[in-house]
Amino acid sequence: MPKRGFSAEEFETRTSRAQEIMRRHELDALLVSSPPNVRYFTGFDSQFWESPTRPWFVVVPLGGNPIAVIPEIGAPEMALTWIKDIRTWPAPVPEDDGISLLKSTLDSLPKRFGRIGAELGREMAIRMPVSDFLKLRD
């Protein structure tokens, strides 16, 4: 029985569907940070979400499996999911709460289109300060 509700194949299918949409919209990656979307792609579910100040990121690249970029306290629980690439930082670090690690993760991906999707639509929220989000654009 899967440890997080669905089989790895289900999460692979979800990722593949997202990557098809990303290809159509010419996105090199998709950045997700809201609990429902992180859960959708990873199966990760935790009481850590109760802290609105700790950012948790998942990067879905155009090719390959998602990458978790999370506070190190969450690594053991994320390791129970199908995600294999888990990158951590020693939170809390208010002056750089994972943003430099997230930026280096995004910068390491192949640049086919030069665009990254994010949760910017209606009824969506990015779990990071706007100033941190703007640092990713530089």
PDB file of C-alpha atoms in Angstrom:
ATOM      1  CA  MET A   1       0.000   0.000   0.000  1.00  0.00           C
ATOM      2  CA  PRO A   2       1.360   3.463  -0.860  1.00  0.00           C
ATOM      3  CA  LYS A   3       2.437   5.542   2.113  1.00  0.00           C
ATOM      4  CA  ARG A   4       0.724   8.700   0.870  1.00  0.00           C
ATOM      5  CA  GLY A   5      -2.671   7.700  -0.538  1.00  0.00           C
ATOM      6  CA  PHE A   6      -1.879   7.047  -4.207  1.00  0.00           C
ATOM      7  CA  SER A   7       0.619   4.964  -6.103  1.00  0.00           C
ATOM      8  CA  ALA A   8       3.764   6.459  -7.594  1.00  0.00           C
ATOM      9  CA  GLU A   9       2.203   5.780 -11.004  1.00  0.00           C
ATOM     10  CA  GLU A  10      -0.684   8.123 -10.176  1.00  0.00           C
ATOM     11  CA  PHE A  11       1.715  10.929  -9.282  1.00  0.00           C
ATOM     12  CA  GLU A  12       3.759  10.214 -12.432  1.00  0.00           C
ATOM     13  CA  THR A  13       0.553  10.516 -14.480  1.00  0.00           C
ATOM     14  CA  ARG A  14      -0.325  13.820 -12.813  1.00  0.00           C
ATOM     15  CA  THR A  15       3.174  15.117 -13.510  1.00  0.00           C
ATOM     16  CA  SER A  16       3.042  13.973 -17.150  1.00  0.00           C
ATOM     17  CA  ARG A  17      -0.301  15.707 -17.676  1.00  0.00           C
ATOM     18  CA  ALA A  18       1.082  18.926 -16.209  1.00  0.00           C
ATOM     19  CA  GLN A  19       4.178  18.645 -18.412  1.00  0.00           C
ATOM     20  CA  GLU A  20       1.992  18.300 -21.519  1.00  0.00           C
ATOM     21  CA  ILE A  21       0.199  21.522 -20.574  1.00  0.00           C
ATOM     22  CA  MET A  22       3.539  23.188 -19.784  1.00  0.00           C
ATOM     23  CA  ARG A  23       4.836  22.244 -23.241  1.00  0.00           C
ATOM     24  CA  ARG A  24       1.754  23.768 -24.902  1.00  0.00           C
ATOM     25  CA  HIS A  25       2.255  26.984 -22.921  1.00  0.00           C
ATOM     26  CA  GLU A  26       6.031  26.971 -23.452  1.00  0.00           C
ATOM     27  CA  LEU A  27       7.006  26.711 -19.780  1.00  0.00           C
ATOM     28  CA  ASP A  28      10.346  25.267 -18.684  1.00  0.00           C
ATOM     29  CA  ALA A  29       9.040  24.581 -15.186  1.00  0.00           C
ATOM     30  CA  LEU A  30       6.078  24.986 -12.896  1.00  0.00           C
ATOM     31  CA  LEU A  31       6.592  26.354  -9.383  1.00  0.00           C
ATOM     32  CA  VAL A  32       4.006  25.268  -6.818  1.00  0.00           C
ATOM     33  CA  SER A  33       3.898  26.255  -3.168  1.00  0.00           C
ATOM     34  CA  SER A  34       0.303  26.040  -1.954  1.00  0.00           C
ATOM     35  CA  PRO A  35      -0.543  23.012   0.180  1.00  0.00           C
ATOM     36  CA  PRO A  36      -3.209  21.601  -2.186  1.00  0.00           C
ATOM     37  CA  ASN A  37      -0.910  21.780  -5.214  1.00  0.00           C
ATOM     38  CA  VAL A  38       2.145  20.433  -3.389  1.00  0.00           C
ATOM     39  CA  ARG A  39      -0.052  17.579  -2.142  1.00  0.00           C
ATOM     40  CA  TYR A  40      -1.388  16.983  -5.685  1.00  0.00           C
ATOM     41  CA  PHE A  41       2.082  16.486  -7.151  1.00  0.00           C
ATOM     42  CA  THR A  42       3.794  14.767  -4.213  1.00  0.00           C
ATOM     43  CA  GLY A  43       1.303  13.258  -1.775  1.00  0.00           C
ATOM     44  CA  PHE A  44       2.998  15.243   1.001  1.00  0.00           C
ATOM     45  CA  ASP A  45       0.569  16.072   3.795  1.00  0.00           C
ATOM     46  CA  SER A  46       1.714  17.428   7.109  1.00  0.00           C
ATOM     47  CA  GLN A  47       0.893  19.652  10.048  1.00  0.00           C
ATOM     48  CA  PHE A  48       3.829  21.799   8.909  1.00  0.00           C
ATOM     49  CA  TRP A  49       1.310  23.565   6.645  1.00  0.00           C
ATOM     50  CA  GLU A  50      -0.152  25.176   9.753  1.00  0.00           C
ATOM     51  CA  SER A  51       2.773  27.610   9.801  1.00  0.00           C
ATOM     52  CA  PRO A  52       1.920  30.268   7.221  1.00  0.00           C
ATOM     53  CA  THR A  53       5.450  31.675   7.447  1.00  0.00           C
ATOM     54  CA  ARG A  54       7.398  28.601   6.272  1.00  0.00           C
ATOM     55  CA  PRO A  55       7.575  28.319   2.500  1.00  0.00           C
ATOM     56  CA  TRP A  56       7.526  24.891   0.830  1.00  0.00           C
ATOM     57  CA  PHE A  57       8.231  24.618  -2.872  1.00  0.00           C
ATOM     58  CA  VAL A  58       7.907  21.958  -5.529  1.00  0.00           C
ATOM     59  CA  VAL A  59       9.397  22.522  -8.959  1.00  0.00           C
ATOM     60  CA  VAL A  60       7.883  20.500 -11.785  1.00  0.00           C
ATOM     61  CA  PRO A  61      10.401  20.597 -14.645  1.00  0.00           C
ATOM     62  CA  LEU A  62       9.350  20.257 -18.283  1.00  0.00           C
ATOM     63  CA  GLY A  63      11.087  16.872 -18.292  1.00  0.00           C
ATOM     64  CA  GLY A  64      11.661  14.528 -15.384  1.00  0.00           C
ATOM     65  CA  ASN A  65      10.276  14.244 -11.883  1.00  0.00           C
ATOM     66  CA  PRO A  66       9.351  17.048  -9.487  1.00  0.00           C
ATOM     67  CA  ILE A  67      11.952  18.504  -7.142  1.00  0.00           C
ATOM     68  CA  ALA A  68      11.036  19.388  -3.545  1.00  0.00           C
ATOM     69  CA  VAL A  69      12.736  22.506  -2.145  1.00  0.00           C
ATOM     70  CA  ILE A  70      11.730  22.521   1.502  1.00  0.00           C
ATOM     71  CA  PRO A  71      12.861  23.335   5.055  1.00  0.00           C
ATOM     72  CA  GLU A  72      15.091  20.524   6.343  1.00  0.00           C
ATOM     73  CA  ILE A  73      12.604  19.719   9.115  1.00  0.00           C
ATOM     74  CA  GLY A  74      10.232  18.358   6.447  1.00  0.00           C
ATOM     75  CA  ALA A  75      12.712  16.094   4.646  1.00  0.00           C
ATOM     76  CA  PRO A  76      11.887  12.896   6.575  1.00  0.00           C
ATOM     77  CA  GLU A  77       8.172  13.225   5.778  1.00  0.00           C
ATOM     78  CA  MET A  78       8.775  14.217   2.153  1.00  0.00           C
ATOM     79  CA  ALA A  79      10.978  11.120   1.835  1.00  0.00           C
ATOM     80  CA  LEU A  80       7.840   9.031   2.474  1.00  0.00           C
ATOM     81  CA  THR A  81       6.423  10.264  -0.835  1.00  0.00           C
ATOM     82  CA  TRP A  82       7.497   9.270  -4.337  1.00  0.00           C
ATOM     83  CA  ILE A  83       9.745  12.365  -4.585  1.00  0.00           C
ATOM     84  CA  LYS A  84      13.418  11.427  -4.746  1.00  0.00           C
ATOM     85  CA  ASP A  85      15.053  14.840  -5.313  1.00  0.00           C
ATOM     86  CA  ILE A  86      14.598  16.655  -1.997  1.00  0.00           C
ATOM     87  CA  ARG A  87      16.646  19.820  -1.474  1.00  0.00           C
ATOM     88  CA  THR A  88      16.593  21.470   1.935  1.00  0.00           C
ATOM     89  CA  TRP A  89      17.719  24.537   3.831  1.00  0.00           C
ATOM     90  CA  PRO A  90      18.019  25.023   7.620  1.00  0.00           C
ATOM     91  CA  ALA A  91      14.872  27.098   8.246  1.00  0.00           C
ATOM     92  CA  PRO A  92      14.076  29.532   9.640  1.00  0.00           C
ATOM     93  CA  VAL A  93      16.410  31.944   7.916  1.00  0.00           C
ATOM     94  CA  PRO A  94      14.261  35.067   7.440  1.00  0.00           C
ATOM     95  CA  GLU A  95      16.804  36.824   5.211  1.00  0.00           C
ATOM     96  CA  ASP A  96      16.854  33.827   2.822  1.00  0.00           C
ATOM     97  CA  ASP A  97      14.068  31.373   3.560  1.00  0.00           C
ATOM     98  CA  GLY A  98      14.969  28.953   0.797  1.00  0.00           C
ATOM     99  CA  ILE A  99      14.883  31.511  -2.010  1.00  0.00           C
ATOM    100  CA  SER A 100      18.548  31.149  -3.027  1.00  0.00           C
ATOM    101  CA  LEU A 101      18.155  27.344  -3.069  1.00  0.00           C
ATOM    102  CA  LEU A 102      14.947  27.642  -5.085  1.00  0.00           C
ATOM    103  CA  LYS A 103      16.606  30.067  -7.507  1.00  0.00           C
ATOM    104  CA  SER A 104      19.611  27.768  -7.992  1.00  0.00           C
ATOM    105  CA  THR A 105      17.232  24.843  -8.563  1.00  0.00           C
ATOM    106  CA  LEU A 106      15.312  26.778 -11.212  1.00  0.00           C
ATOM    107  CA  ASP A 107      18.548  28.055 -12.778  1.00  0.00           C
ATOM    108  CA  SER A 108      19.863  24.483 -13.057  1.00  0.00           C
ATOM    109  CA  LEU A 109      16.993  23.387 -15.303  1.00  0.00           C
ATOM    110  CA  PRO A 110      17.326  23.354 -19.095  1.00  0.00           C
ATOM    111  CA  LYS A 111      16.145  26.616 -20.647  1.00  0.00           C
ATOM    112  CA  ARG A 112      14.027  25.794 -23.655  1.00  0.00           C
ATOM    113  CA  PHE A 113      11.501  28.624 -23.466  1.00  0.00           C
ATOM    114  CA  GLY A 114      12.826  30.891 -20.705  1.00  0.00           C
ATOM    115  CA  ARG A 115       9.506  30.881 -18.839  1.00  0.00           C
ATOM    116  CA  ILE A 116       8.374  29.441 -15.511  1.00  0.00           C
ATOM    117  CA  GLY A 117       4.751  29.010 -14.476  1.00  0.00           C
ATOM    118  CA  ALA A 118       3.552  29.889 -10.980  1.00  0.00           C
ATOM    119  CA  GLU A 119       0.335  30.002  -8.966  1.00  0.00           C
ATOM    120  CA  LEU A 120      -0.732  33.475 -10.040  1.00  0.00           C
ATOM    121  CA  GLY A 121      -4.311  32.822 -11.147  1.00  0.00           C
ATOM    122  CA  ARG A 122      -7.631  33.433  -9.461  1.00  0.00           C
ATOM    123  CA  GLU A 123      -8.019  31.853  -6.042  1.00  0.00           C
ATOM    124  CA  MET A 124      -4.320  30.947  -5.983  1.00  0.00           C
ATOM    125  CA  ALA A 125      -1.552  32.070  -3.673  1.00  0.00           C
ATOM    126  CA  ILE A 126       2.214  31.849  -3.658  1.00  0.00           C
ATOM    127  CA  ARG A 127       3.471  31.053  -0.173  1.00  0.00           C
ATOM    128  CA  MET A 128       6.331  33.506  -0.115  1.00  0.00           C
ATOM    129  CA  PRO A 129       6.746  37.245   0.265  1.00  0.00           C
ATOM    130  CA  VAL A 130       6.331  39.198  -2.967  1.00  0.00           C
ATOM    131  CA  SER A 131       9.888  40.509  -2.534  1.00  0.00           C
ATOM    132  CA  ASP A 132      11.186  36.914  -2.595  1.00  0.00           C
ATOM    133  CA  PHE A 133       9.108  36.098  -5.669  1.00  0.00           C
ATOM    134  CA  LEU A 134      10.575  39.124  -7.432  1.00  0.00           C
ATOM    135  CA  LYS A 135      14.112  37.880  -6.620  1.00  0.00           C
ATOM    136  CA  LEU A 136      13.339  34.777  -8.667  1.00  0.00           C
ATOM    137  CA  ARG A 137      12.706  36.945 -11.717  1.00  0.00           C
ATOM    138  CA  ASP A 138      16.165  38.531 -11.640  1.00  0.00           C
TER     139      ASP A 138
END
